[in-house]
Every structure is written in structure tokens, then in C-alpha cells.
């Protein structure tokens, strides 16, 4: 059940208020709204575009530049053959069930979840317990209406209640058959009409198209950026001077034809991802050279065993311990989980609303050997925002086989490897005349002899002066070889190079989901001004860093504003002028809604002595200082080297009131 | 004919050498290469990704932030209805002709162009003139082979030669019928086989897909970002507090299913665009408030009349004069042409290889009222890199009509507008009893009377006390109205608000094409080291700004390198370490190929006194100074406030040789 969330200031979170703000201030709009809109497609407006650009910029610094990753940009259009090989054509599907009467199509797992949650809620109502609604009132009403056919205050017996809760804890682990059985057993129908539904069938989530004028080359819009990175593996390794380990990274759009997307920005058909493919030697436990730096970082972990037991209790532990105890499989996976958490913290995600959940066996993508999701708590529940999968050698292997292209690492062994082996050698000159047309077949049979058999045969050869080996299709199926024709002996071979297919650890960021969770985590309202929201983005991602507010449109302010704007711009600090006629207080509060971090007021005192007030969005406190001091403070606040508390301690407070 | 190009140092440009460099150093690769590749799709590797990220970052600063544009991110997936309304479903097509025997499909205009150019080349050969090949030798051989069926050293008579040249000058102006006539008249066949081709038919360039599980919602991948911006017009105007003019902007992928893309990065099926939609009041000549700032900027213009006369001679003139003389239609269009040129100059496009070409009537997109392309000269000829179209009110009008949504500006008139008009008023009480069921029809007929007719009728009414008006379907088609039933008089109405549909000026940047031209313009080789290239990107876009080169792997260098790297990173200056075993000279020249702008050498002297040498890529000159001085110089070189000449004047030269 969607948990009750509160704002960072402890107020109950009101989703409909935030939603109104985000639409009113054009963070986003429904795409093609004037044409009636298309489900699962949203356009970003100016504030969300700026937030996203800052996110990408910081992501690139935090991961690509900091760790020397190789950025690539593969295409979105992908031919059928590639995604057939990768397994997506056959397996990248959700289970959906159709109402044969209305033609409506439901995503099976979501339907089961929705109906059981509604029944649990109805049970609570019947038991007279208050329901904590954190969805907006309007939406709640809609939802209630939709599920009325199956819910509304019906008491459940305790065993049923428990069974429902256990199903919900592992809902992601059912396949199509399992979901079908649940629907039959628990009598799950079309929630709107009560009509029967057909059993779940797989629906492939890829958008199909055809490439070129002759319609012969079938293709898809990629469902992930990863495949394009794998296909470039050999060139990337070359670019990296054949050095391992290394990572590639890609930021770009991917597409999934969701069955019936709701949940706003969280479930969309077109979305921006940032994916890292870290290639690592599978031998030696997938160690990571920088693991020591993060070993003491604590994470909230929810492993697969806990979930399969029907529970969702997390355990807080150091990532070093989690790897040591085998809860997280290896250092590289652990390193990235810690890095992901650090990144989320930097951009302002509430650290009490982060957990790492391990995928259960059936839930895992077809390519994954292990997977942990960074989930963020929102009013829609815990949402998968960053996946961190161990894809093993799956992808490189299948593409290599399909294309007969080696996708592997060749490295010189530090110590040459000595391999002891039984070598069987035939006497070619005598072989041909003896076996004639069967010569090649017998030769192949000799080559195919296993090491064990060779050892055994070497004794026969020594003792009896001849051996018998099975050769299908020659004589009666057995061929006799005297010692004149064959020798078998143990030899030592020295291997100087080693070849292996790297494994891949893949941190995969769903940017839109993270941005939405970030907004929810930072939204609150001021006491006494509950109608207006504040979004407390850290300066590093705030869509606009600084608002410039002249007291009025007086011509004297103009050159000061221009100079401040130019200086900030040169420092890469985005700023916006609000010279509308509204009061200063109103101008600030309008920009608090957009998450603008700081404000500079330009007044007549500024004209006289070139001092300005600097305002902090979260506290609404102000300080007053010279132009240079104000700009230096802004720079430090934006690069994170100072907090507002530091600035307020250093610079004199300004007590002038904001006039509303 | 593709003109001969030279490098910025005056060497003949060798495309195959550059192409090899770009592939070897992984600027790009053919997408899905290990699967055989797909024409028109390319993956960007690390250097091109970094170049593109720097381009975007600077574009956003130069246009979006500098001019306060509203950035939006509409979706790529677009439903059929939207693109039907915009005209793309019916008109966004190229002419293609099929070889019925081989099944091969050609783009008609490119085919005609290729064949006529080959014949002109053959004519030159026959006349014994040397041909200036600037395509790579290998590619040239391929091309020659392909066209041998129709070319190879055949002399043309002078009239034919002239006719071909005239056709080529206006090749973009032929429609399907025109191209068909050219093919028939000039006997143009399949160049490879000599086989007959079918007449040109239109092939729509949009990729089709279907949205949602039921396959009922047909959609396309957008061919431009513009439509998503237009659909959001009302919200954007609102976001801008109803202030005009304003611009929206969007950076994102678009898709065109090119018929048979060749020409490498220049003609691709999936590409990144940056588009601006500047909304302007159509009244008052589309003035621009900042036009004065650019009026004296000189541009090379090639207008449509010159092209239609069969010539391609440009005229250099001030944009102020071009607008005054009506060559460029209005100030806003002119302003953006100048801004586009300034942007291209900043990022390092060779200013002698830029021209602005006006579209001819048939060439123009269906939505455009006027269009100028910024074309850049490359070894493939003049390439359209930035389009700057005046789309008039076309798009807002059609979407507004199709959706019955007002997409317009309402503004309070400074001076109320007095409108004198003839008002016809009926006596409602007497009207009903007299006309009964025909009342409404007659009333509508009165309302539909034109101003001219009303004026005439008012005289009749005064003179005869009655009038006759035509009313279809009532009586014999004429109805008599006595003055008791109607009055007609002149009145003055005051209009306080004005409504209008804005016009749109659209600068549209094809990012991949610009980047490719930029690379060609900045590629050259050093005398004595012709095997290796240098790419002289300006620091502002260089994929990596600074290379850090320790003399050796000596442990003492490590902390210095770390400190330099961290300091540069904090300043937002990307840097890379090359601590491979290669000589310093080799390490530098490897990075000259990637366009790395500057290099810092760390040697034993650095360990002693914290001084470093700073190397300039283009001159290979070095200076030596303290850490602070070196970093300050780098910062100024990167933000453009100093050139290398300035730095070399200020800081002492370092004469140590690069050891190869």
C-alpha cells in the first residue's frame, strides 16, 4: 500500500497541491494536450528542463569525468537482429490481460496489486480505522470510484488479509501463469465493470518501426542504451589502450510501450536514461580498486530472501560488511551502490527515503545474474529509480556468437601459465594409406578424445601396443590403432596470454523518476502561507541559482542588474531577472515555487555604495554585503563549499522586511 | 560539383586521411558494425560525445540563457493527428525512383545531380583538363566505378554543358514531375546497371510506429522538435507572463527515414537538433529590439533570384542593408542570421567557408514563407547546417483550427481602437410573429450582410422605408423588411484589446552536420609529420581542454598531477592524464589528433619549485610558470579572454624540446 509520506518539514504531503504547482508553473505538461493528450507522454517545461540539464551536467562530472569513463552515444533506432540476439524480442514483455467485452487492456501485475490493495483498504474501513490518504483528494475520489466494484468497506478474515499482504510483498516475482492463478483464485475482474478478463499474455514493450524505403529492415526504438555500448566493446577497449577494467557511459532516450501508464512522470513511454557499463574481469571476485573508499558507507538493504518470506524490512549495514557476508555479491556491485547513494545525496534526495532492494529470481531481467535497485520513497510508494545489475558475460557472449566477432580481452599473463595435458599425435604418413577415405574421420575422433580417456589409453598403448577407439560410421564403429600409428604422452604447454569475456556491472539511472522523487522530497509549504509551495533544491541542481530583484523599474538599477547578471553568467551561475511590478515578497515567493536558491535585491542603497542584500530561499533570511562579497558567497554556496549558515555567520544580517 | 577545399593551413584537404583518423580515434563508428551496419546510423565515441556536450553547453549559454528563451523538451513520439494537421503526413517527402529490375531505390534529385556532375567531369577529362580530386582516393575510385555506365571521358557540346550547369544551380527547385522530365530528357538511368527507372514518386520520410498495446494509435518519430513547441504555445506565453515577443527552444533528437543515405555524418536518419521558435507580432514589420547591435555585421548572401538565374555567386553585405533593401525580409530574420554567424565563429567554424543561401520557391518546406540556410563548405560541397525559416502563422493556425483551441496573443491596446461600422438591428418582438419558423434564417441573413451592402441598404431604407434582402430558402429567395422591423446606422465601436496569431522565426541547428564541418575546417597536418593530423578546436569546444603529462611514472609526480587535476576540475576545465610509457612528444601528438587544446608537463623541476610547462597545441610552443600562473592562463585561454599569443608574451618561454 502506498505509504503515507511527509514533507521534509514534517507536514503531511499533499500530492494534488504539488501536482497543481508543477502544472501551473510549467514544470511539465501532458504531451499533445490540445489534441486530448497521449498517456505516458509528457513534455518538460522550462524549470524541469533546467533541472534536468543541471542533473546531466553533474552526473557527467560525478561519474564520467571523475572515473574516466568513456562516453558513447549509440542510436535509438536498432535493427531487429540485434534485439533478437540480446533476448529483448523474445523476453522484454509485460503480462497483460484483455477484457473481451470492452476491449480494455490491463497490465496484470498492476491490476492484481491495485485490487488487493483496494480490498485491504476496504477491510481497514470496515474495521473502522481511518485511512491515511496521501494521494490528492480528487485523484483519490477517482480511484475509489474505479475500484468500487471490488472493494468498499468489506471486512476480510485475518488469513485472507495476511495472504494478500504476502502476495503484495512479492508481487514482482510472479510470471504470467502465476498472475493468472492469482486472478482466478482471488476472483479479480475488470475493476470498472466487474467483467471477466482473459488470462495474461505477454506483450512486448518495444516500439516497432521499419528502416529505409523498402520496409525490409525491421527495427525497434531501443528499450535501453546498453546494447549500443556492448556492440562497441572492442573499439572501446582499444580506445582505452586495452586496459581493464573500464566503463563506458551513455545518456539518452529509451522507449517502452507501457500497457496502460498512469502514475504521472513515474511511468512513461519515452524517458531519459544515464547508463554505465563497467567491464570487469570475472576472475578474482570482481574486486574494485576504489572499494576501500566506500567500504564504511551504510546502506538500507532489502535482500531477496526477506522479500520471499513475505516481508519488506530493511537492514542498515556497511557496504563492506554486506559484501563480506555475501549479501551483495561483489566489490564492484557494492562500490556502485555506494556511489549511487552518494550521488543521490548530493543532488538533494532525502536520505531517509532511499533503500536498496534486491530483485527476486523471476523479477530479474533475462540478462541479469543479480540486481539491486535504488528505490526512492514517494507518495506512489517505493519507486525503482536506479537499477544496478550484474549482467555477467551474457550480452557480450550472445553478440559475439551471433556475429562471430570476438568480444573479449586478451592479456599477457604476468606469470606464463603451464598447462599439463595428454597429447595424442598420429603418424600422418601411415594414416592415409591405412584408412583411405576414412582417414579424416578417424583423425577427428582422435582429436575429440577427452583428457581422461587419453590418460587411460596411454596405458593400454604401453601395455598392449595398440588401442581401440570408437569412430562412428567407420567399420563396426570401433577402430584399432597400433603404436606405429599413434603416440599418447603427457606434455607441458606454456600459455603466455589469457583470453576472457568481461562481466558487466550496470548502474542504470532513470532520470525522470529521480527528478520527480527529488521534487517530492524537497517540496514543502511555509507556515502561514500554505497556499504557496517552496521547493528546496540544492543550488547544484536548482533550475535557476539566483533571482535578481530590483526594488522597482527605476533606471538607476539597470546598470547594476546588468553587471551582476554578466558577472554571474561568467561564473556559470544561471540567473533570472524579475522586474515585474509585483512586491518584492511576492516576487520571491513566486520563485520559491520554482526552487530558485538565492536572491539579490537591488535598492537605492546599492546605487550609492554598491552593497546588496542576499536572500536564502529556505530560511528567507538576508545578509547585506559588497558586490564582491555577495558574488563570492554565491559561488561558494553553489559549488557546495559553504552552507547558508556559514554565510550568515560571516556576513551582517539584513533585517529589512520582505513587503508582501 | 564538390569544390576543392584546403585546410586552414592551405594544404589540399585529404578526406580519406581525416576519415581514417576519425574512425581510428573513435570519434564515431558505423552503428551495429559487427552486424554489418545500418546506412545512415552512426554512434558517437568519446571525443565526439565530449565535443557535442561542449557544443550544447555553449549553445544553451549563447542562445537560451543570453536571450532568456524558454527551453522545453517535447516527446519524440508524436501521434498521427498532430503531423497530419502540420502537413507532414502529406508533404514531408522526398522524390524517389525505383529500378523495377533490381528493386534498388534512388533519391531522384541526388541521382540527377550525381549523373550530371559525373558527365561534366567526364567532359573535363575528355577536354584533357586535370580533375581536382578532394575526395579520398579510394572513395573516388568507387564513385568512378559506379558511374562508369554514364560518364567516363565523353565530351559534351557547349550548350549541353551550360544546360547541365544551370540545372545543377537550381537542382533543389524541381518537384517530382520536373525531376521526371529531366530524367527522360537527359536519359538518366540506374548508374550501376544502365537499367530504366520508374518515374519519381513521393516517399514520406517519417518513421512510423504505433503507441499503446492495442495498435490503434498510429504515431511517428518526430521529424523536427518544432511541433511540440507550437502545441505548448499558450502555456509558454503564460509562463512568460503574456509578454511578447519571446522564444522557446529545444535540443533533442529527430528522425528522417532517408532514402539512401551516404555522405557519412552529413546525411543520417537519426540526428540531434537545436531549434528556436521565436514568436513575433506580424504587424509592424517584425522588428527586433536588438537588431541595432548586429546591423553592421557582414554576411555572404546568395539570394533566390541569383540561383534561379543559374548562378551561385554570393554578395557580401551588411545585414542592416540587406533588410533595408528587402533581400532579407525582416529584422527578426536578419537578427538571427547574424547571431547564427557569430555563434559559428565562436565555436571555430572557418569564416571563409560560410554562406547564407535563400531557398527557392519549390524547395521551401510546406510551412515556410521564407528561408535562409547557413551553409558550410566541406569536401562534400556546401552543406545546409542551420536553417532559418519564417514559418509565418502557419503552424499555430492549423493546430488552432484542428483542435478549436485559441493559440493567440491578446493584448491591451495602448490607444483604444475606434472602429466605424454599419450596424443592422432588427426589431425582435415583431420579427418572430411576422416570419414564424423562418425567423432565425432571416436574422442570420441580416447578420451576414457585408459592410458595403449595409451602407447601400441604409440609403434605401431612408428613401423607400423598406429594403429587400436575399434569403435563400425563404419565399422566392427575397425578403422585404420595412423600417418597422429593421434599422441600419453607422456607429463607432471602441476596441480595447487586440488579438493576433504570432508569426514564427525558426533558427534550426543540425548539430551533427555542424560538428562534422567544424572538424573538417580545423583539421590539418604538421610539416614533416604528415601522417598525423592535428584538429585545432578552440578551447571552448575542445573535447578535452588540458592534457596532463608526467615525465615518467615516478611516484613524486602523482600528488602534483592529482592536485592539478582537482583544481582544473573545480574550474570546470576537463582534463585527462596520459601516463603511458610513450615519449612526451608522442603523447602530445596523439592528443593533437583529438584536438586537446593545452598540455601541462610535470617534471622533476615541478617537484622542486612547483613550476610547470604549458604547451599550446597549434604552435607546439611552451611557456614555464608557477602553478597559479599556469592555471590562471588556462582559465583565460578557455574562457576566451586571452589568446596563446597573449600568454606567450606574458610568461617566459620554455625551450626544452619535445623528445620524440
Short mmCIF file of C-alpha atoms in Angstrom, two decimals, chain B residues 227-533:
data_model
loop_
_atom_site.label_atom_id
_atom_site.label_comp_id
_atom_site.label_asym_id
_atom_site.label_seq_id
_atom_site.Cartn_x
_atom_site.Cartn_y
_atom_site.Cartn_z
CA UNK B 227 5.65 20.86 -33.40
CA UNK B 228 5.98 20.11 -29.70
CA UNK B 229 6.94 23.72 -29.12
CA UNK B 230 3.95 25.05 -31.09
CA UNK B 231 1.49 22.84 -29.20
CA UNK B 232 2.74 24.35 -25.94
CA UNK B 233 2.41 27.91 -27.21
CA UNK B 234 -0.42 29.00 -24.89
CA UNK B 235 1.36 27.68 -21.79
CA UNK B 236 4.66 29.21 -22.81
CA UNK B 237 3.04 32.58 -23.34
CA UNK B 238 1.54 32.21 -19.88
CA UNK B 239 4.92 31.25 -18.42
CA UNK B 240 6.28 34.43 -20.00
CA UNK B 241 3.58 36.50 -18.25
CA UNK B 242 1.84 37.12 -21.61
CA UNK B 243 4.81 39.18 -22.78
CA UNK B 244 5.68 39.25 -26.49
CA UNK B 245 7.96 38.67 -28.28
CA UNK B 246 9.56 35.59 -26.77
CA UNK B 247 11.25 32.43 -27.94
CA UNK B 248 11.12 28.80 -26.95
CA UNK B 249 13.99 26.44 -27.63
CA UNK B 250 14.52 22.71 -27.66
CA UNK B 251 17.50 20.39 -28.03
CA UNK B 252 16.70 16.83 -28.99
CA UNK B 253 16.75 14.00 -31.47
CA UNK B 254 14.71 13.99 -34.67
CA UNK B 255 14.36 11.30 -37.30
CA UNK B 256 14.13 11.19 -41.08
CA UNK B 257 13.96 7.94 -42.98
CA UNK B 258 16.42 8.99 -45.70
CA UNK B 259 16.09 7.06 -48.93
CA UNK B 260 19.68 6.01 -49.42
CA UNK B 261 21.90 7.94 -47.07
CA UNK B 262 25.56 8.24 -47.93
CA UNK B 263 27.87 11.20 -47.16
CA UNK B 264 28.81 9.90 -43.70
CA UNK B 265 27.83 12.08 -40.75
CA UNK B 266 26.17 14.61 -43.06
CA UNK B 267 23.09 12.60 -44.02
CA UNK B 268 21.80 10.46 -41.22
CA UNK B 269 18.47 9.01 -40.21
CA UNK B 270 18.68 10.00 -36.55
CA UNK B 271 20.15 13.34 -35.55
CA UNK B 272 20.35 15.91 -32.81
CA UNK B 273 18.78 19.31 -33.46
CA UNK B 274 18.67 22.54 -31.53
CA UNK B 275 15.65 24.57 -32.58
CA UNK B 276 14.44 28.01 -31.61
CA UNK B 277 10.88 29.19 -32.22
CA UNK B 278 10.81 32.96 -31.89
CA UNK B 279 7.23 34.23 -31.68
CA UNK B 280 6.75 37.73 -33.04
CA UNK B 281 3.92 40.13 -33.76
CA UNK B 282 3.36 40.08 -37.54
CA UNK B 283 2.38 43.76 -37.51
CA UNK B 284 4.98 46.49 -37.77
CA UNK B 285 7.48 44.64 -39.95
CA UNK B 286 8.67 42.03 -37.44
CA UNK B 287 11.19 44.36 -35.85
CA UNK B 288 13.72 43.05 -33.34
CA UNK B 289 14.71 45.13 -30.27
CA UNK B 290 18.39 44.16 -30.54
CA UNK B 291 18.73 44.48 -34.32
CA UNK B 292 20.87 47.62 -33.98
CA UNK B 293 23.55 45.52 -32.24
CA UNK B 294 24.05 43.41 -35.37
CA UNK B 295 23.11 45.77 -38.21
CA UNK B 296 26.73 46.25 -39.31
CA UNK B 297 27.61 42.55 -39.37
CA UNK B 298 28.57 41.44 -42.88
CA UNK B 299 27.25 38.20 -44.36
CA UNK B 300 27.81 36.33 -47.63
CA UNK B 301 24.34 36.16 -49.16
CA UNK B 302 23.11 34.02 -52.06
CA UNK B 303 19.53 35.03 -52.75
CA UNK B 304 16.90 33.10 -54.67
CA UNK B 305 16.92 35.29 -57.78
CA UNK B 306 20.63 34.68 -58.35
CA UNK B 307 20.10 30.93 -58.11
CA UNK B 308 17.09 30.95 -60.43
CA UNK B 309 19.25 32.74 -62.98
CA UNK B 310 21.51 29.66 -62.83
CA UNK B 311 24.33 31.23 -60.81
CA UNK B 312 25.80 30.73 -57.34
CA UNK B 313 27.68 33.98 -56.82
CA UNK B 314 27.36 35.37 -53.30
CA UNK B 315 27.21 39.04 -52.32
CA UNK B 316 28.87 40.27 -49.15
CA UNK B 317 26.72 42.85 -47.40
CA UNK B 318 25.76 44.28 -44.04
CA UNK B 319 22.65 42.62 -42.64
CA UNK B 320 21.26 46.11 -41.95
CA UNK B 321 21.48 46.91 -45.67
CA UNK B 322 20.10 43.51 -46.67
CA UNK B 323 16.99 44.11 -44.57
CA UNK B 324 16.67 47.72 -45.73
CA UNK B 325 16.82 46.56 -49.36
CA UNK B 326 14.30 43.76 -48.78
CA UNK B 327 16.76 40.98 -49.67
CA UNK B 328 16.26 39.60 -46.18
CA UNK B 329 12.59 40.06 -45.36
CA UNK B 330 12.64 41.49 -41.83
CA UNK B 331 14.74 42.46 -38.82
CA UNK B 332 14.00 39.38 -36.77
CA UNK B 333 15.11 37.05 -39.57
CA UNK B 334 18.17 39.27 -40.08
CA UNK B 335 18.98 39.36 -36.39
CA UNK B 336 19.09 35.59 -36.18
CA UNK B 337 21.20 35.24 -39.34
CA UNK B 338 23.80 37.48 -37.71
CA UNK B 339 23.58 35.63 -34.39
CA UNK B 340 23.98 32.29 -36.15
CA UNK B 341 27.12 33.54 -37.88
CA UNK B 342 28.52 34.85 -34.57
CA UNK B 343 27.85 31.51 -32.89
CA UNK B 344 29.55 29.57 -35.68
CA UNK B 345 32.56 31.86 -35.45
CA UNK B 346 32.88 31.35 -31.68
CA UNK B 347 32.97 27.58 -31.96
CA UNK B 348 35.67 27.70 -34.63
CA UNK B 349 33.92 27.42 -38.00
CA UNK B 350 36.11 28.88 -40.76
CA UNK B 351 34.51 32.21 -41.64
CA UNK B 352 35.61 31.95 -45.27
CA UNK B 353 33.53 28.77 -45.58
CA UNK B 354 30.15 30.18 -44.53
CA UNK B 355 27.40 31.48 -46.78
CA UNK B 356 23.70 32.17 -46.36
CA UNK B 357 21.56 30.76 -49.16
CA UNK B 358 17.90 31.59 -49.63
CA UNK B 359 15.51 28.79 -50.52
CA UNK B 360 13.81 28.86 -53.90
CA UNK B 361 10.02 28.61 -54.01
CA UNK B 362 9.65 24.87 -54.72
CA UNK B 363 12.47 24.00 -52.39
CA UNK B 364 10.87 25.56 -49.35
CA UNK B 365 9.21 23.34 -46.75
CA UNK B 366 5.43 23.44 -46.92
CA UNK B 367 5.19 25.61 -43.81
CA UNK B 368 7.77 28.23 -44.75
CA UNK B 369 7.14 31.73 -46.08
CA UNK B 370 10.87 32.42 -46.46
CA UNK B 371 14.01 30.53 -45.51
CA UNK B 372 17.75 31.16 -45.43
CA UNK B 373 20.23 28.37 -44.77
CA UNK B 374 23.62 28.88 -43.21
CA UNK B 375 25.70 26.62 -45.43
CA UNK B 376 29.22 25.48 -44.59
CA UNK B 377 31.74 24.50 -47.23
CA UNK B 378 33.09 20.96 -46.83
CA UNK B 379 34.68 18.41 -49.12
CA UNK B 380 31.10 17.26 -49.86
CA UNK B 381 30.26 20.74 -51.12
CA UNK B 382 28.14 23.43 -49.47
CA UNK B 383 26.12 21.79 -46.70
CA UNK B 384 22.98 23.17 -45.06
CA UNK B 385 23.86 23.31 -41.36
CA UNK B 386 21.45 25.86 -39.88
CA UNK B 387 18.08 26.62 -41.41
CA UNK B 388 16.45 29.93 -40.56
CA UNK B 389 12.82 29.89 -41.69
CA UNK B 390 9.98 32.33 -41.39
CA UNK B 391 7.08 29.93 -40.75
CA UNK B 392 4.59 32.83 -40.59
CA UNK B 393 1.47 31.89 -38.59
CA UNK B 394 1.13 28.61 -40.45
CA UNK B 395 1.60 26.11 -37.62
CA UNK B 396 -0.27 27.94 -34.88
CA UNK B 397 -3.16 28.49 -37.28
CA UNK B 398 -3.55 24.91 -38.40
CA UNK B 399 -3.27 23.46 -34.88
CA UNK B 400 -5.65 26.05 -33.52
CA UNK B 401 -8.24 25.19 -36.16
CA UNK B 402 -7.81 21.43 -35.82
CA UNK B 403 -8.21 21.49 -32.04
CA UNK B 404 -10.53 24.51 -31.72
CA UNK B 405 -8.06 25.89 -29.17
CA UNK B 406 -7.12 29.56 -29.37
CA UNK B 407 -3.38 29.88 -29.96
CA UNK B 408 -3.12 33.63 -29.99
CA UNK B 409 -2.00 36.72 -28.16
CA UNK B 410 -4.48 39.07 -26.52
CA UNK B 411 -3.02 42.41 -25.71
CA UNK B 412 -4.44 45.61 -24.32
CA UNK B 413 -4.20 48.36 -26.91
CA UNK B 414 -2.20 51.36 -25.79
CA UNK B 415 -4.66 53.54 -27.69
CA UNK B 416 -8.16 52.07 -27.86
CA UNK B 417 -9.05 51.37 -31.47
CA UNK B 418 -12.14 53.17 -32.82
CA UNK B 419 -13.92 51.09 -35.44
CA UNK B 420 -16.64 52.76 -37.51
CA UNK B 421 -19.14 50.26 -38.81
CA UNK B 422 -22.64 49.86 -40.16
CA UNK B 423 -24.84 48.11 -37.60
CA UNK B 424 -28.06 46.39 -38.65
CA UNK B 425 -30.52 45.83 -35.77
CA UNK B 426 -33.83 44.03 -36.05
CA UNK B 427 -36.97 44.56 -34.00
CA UNK B 428 -37.03 41.14 -32.33
CA UNK B 429 -40.56 41.41 -30.92
CA UNK B 430 -42.17 41.99 -34.30
CA UNK B 431 -39.77 39.70 -36.15
CA UNK B 432 -40.96 36.38 -34.69
CA UNK B 433 -44.71 36.90 -35.33
CA UNK B 434 -44.02 38.03 -38.87
CA UNK B 435 -41.62 35.32 -40.12
CA UNK B 436 -42.57 32.45 -37.79
CA UNK B 437 -40.34 29.41 -38.46
CA UNK B 438 -38.21 31.40 -40.93
CA UNK B 439 -37.28 33.99 -38.29
CA UNK B 440 -33.85 32.60 -37.50
CA UNK B 441 -32.95 32.21 -41.16
CA UNK B 442 -33.83 35.77 -41.99
CA UNK B 443 -32.00 37.02 -38.91
CA UNK B 444 -28.86 35.15 -39.97
CA UNK B 445 -29.13 36.63 -43.44
CA UNK B 446 -29.23 40.13 -41.94
CA UNK B 447 -26.16 39.40 -39.82
CA UNK B 448 -24.30 38.13 -42.87
CA UNK B 449 -24.77 41.39 -44.83
CA UNK B 450 -21.46 42.94 -45.81
CA UNK B 451 -20.49 46.47 -44.71
CA UNK B 452 -20.77 47.70 -48.30
CA UNK B 453 -24.26 46.31 -48.70
CA UNK B 454 -25.37 47.68 -45.34
CA UNK B 455 -24.30 51.16 -46.37
CA UNK B 456 -26.28 50.88 -49.63
CA UNK B 457 -29.33 49.43 -47.86
CA UNK B 458 -29.32 52.22 -45.27
CA UNK B 459 -29.96 54.65 -48.09
CA UNK B 460 -32.80 52.51 -49.49
CA UNK B 461 -34.30 52.27 -46.05
CA UNK B 462 -34.22 56.02 -45.62
CA UNK B 463 -35.56 56.72 -49.12
CA UNK B 464 -38.13 53.92 -49.56
CA UNK B 465 -38.91 52.98 -45.96
CA UNK B 466 -38.13 49.35 -46.75
CA UNK B 467 -35.43 47.13 -48.13
CA UNK B 468 -35.19 43.81 -49.90
CA UNK B 469 -32.52 41.27 -48.95
CA UNK B 470 -31.72 37.87 -50.42
CA UNK B 471 -32.56 34.97 -48.06
CA UNK B 472 -32.01 31.55 -49.52
CA UNK B 473 -34.81 29.07 -48.86
CA UNK B 474 -37.40 31.60 -47.70
CA UNK B 475 -40.23 32.54 -50.02
CA UNK B 476 -38.93 33.23 -53.53
CA UNK B 477 -35.43 33.90 -52.12
CA UNK B 478 -36.01 37.58 -51.38
CA UNK B 479 -37.50 39.05 -48.24
CA UNK B 480 -38.86 42.51 -47.77
CA UNK B 481 -38.12 44.29 -44.49
CA UNK B 482 -39.98 47.53 -43.68
CA UNK B 483 -38.33 50.12 -41.44
CA UNK B 484 -40.53 49.00 -38.52
CA UNK B 485 -38.57 45.76 -38.47
CA UNK B 486 -35.01 46.98 -39.03
CA UNK B 487 -32.67 49.92 -38.50
CA UNK B 488 -29.30 50.33 -40.21
CA UNK B 489 -26.93 53.02 -38.99
CA UNK B 490 -23.28 53.91 -38.71
CA UNK B 491 -21.84 53.55 -35.21
CA UNK B 492 -18.42 53.76 -33.61
CA UNK B 493 -17.15 50.81 -31.60
CA UNK B 494 -14.11 51.01 -29.29
CA UNK B 495 -11.76 48.02 -29.17
CA UNK B 496 -9.51 47.86 -26.10
CA UNK B 497 -7.84 44.56 -26.76
CA UNK B 498 -6.20 43.21 -29.85
CA UNK B 499 -5.94 39.56 -30.77
CA UNK B 500 -3.42 38.13 -33.18
CA UNK B 501 -1.65 34.91 -34.08
CA UNK B 502 2.10 35.41 -33.79
CA UNK B 503 4.45 34.63 -36.62
CA UNK B 504 7.38 32.32 -36.02
CA UNK B 505 11.01 32.79 -36.99
CA UNK B 506 12.81 29.47 -36.61
CA UNK B 507 16.59 29.05 -36.45
CA UNK B 508 17.15 25.29 -36.60
CA UNK B 509 20.63 23.82 -36.00
CA UNK B 510 21.66 20.40 -37.30
CA UNK B 511 24.25 19.66 -34.65
CA UNK B 512 25.95 16.63 -36.26
CA UNK B 513 26.47 18.47 -39.54
CA UNK B 514 27.96 21.50 -37.81
CA UNK B 515 30.30 19.29 -35.79
CA UNK B 516 31.47 17.48 -38.91
CA UNK B 517 32.10 20.75 -40.78
CA UNK B 518 33.88 22.09 -37.70
CA UNK B 519 36.20 19.09 -37.72
CA UNK B 520 36.96 19.47 -41.44
CA UNK B 521 37.63 23.19 -41.00
CA UNK B 522 40.08 22.58 -38.16
CA UNK B 523 41.95 19.53 -39.44
CA UNK B 524 45.49 19.91 -40.78
CA UNK B 525 48.86 18.17 -40.64
CA UNK B 526 52.22 19.44 -39.45
CA UNK B 527 55.05 19.86 -41.90
CA UNK B 528 57.34 16.89 -41.51
CA UNK B 529 54.71 14.83 -39.67
CA UNK B 530 52.06 14.50 -42.35
CA UNK B 531 50.98 11.06 -41.17
CA UNK B 532 49.44 12.50 -38.04
CA UNK B 533 46.69 15.07 -38.02
#
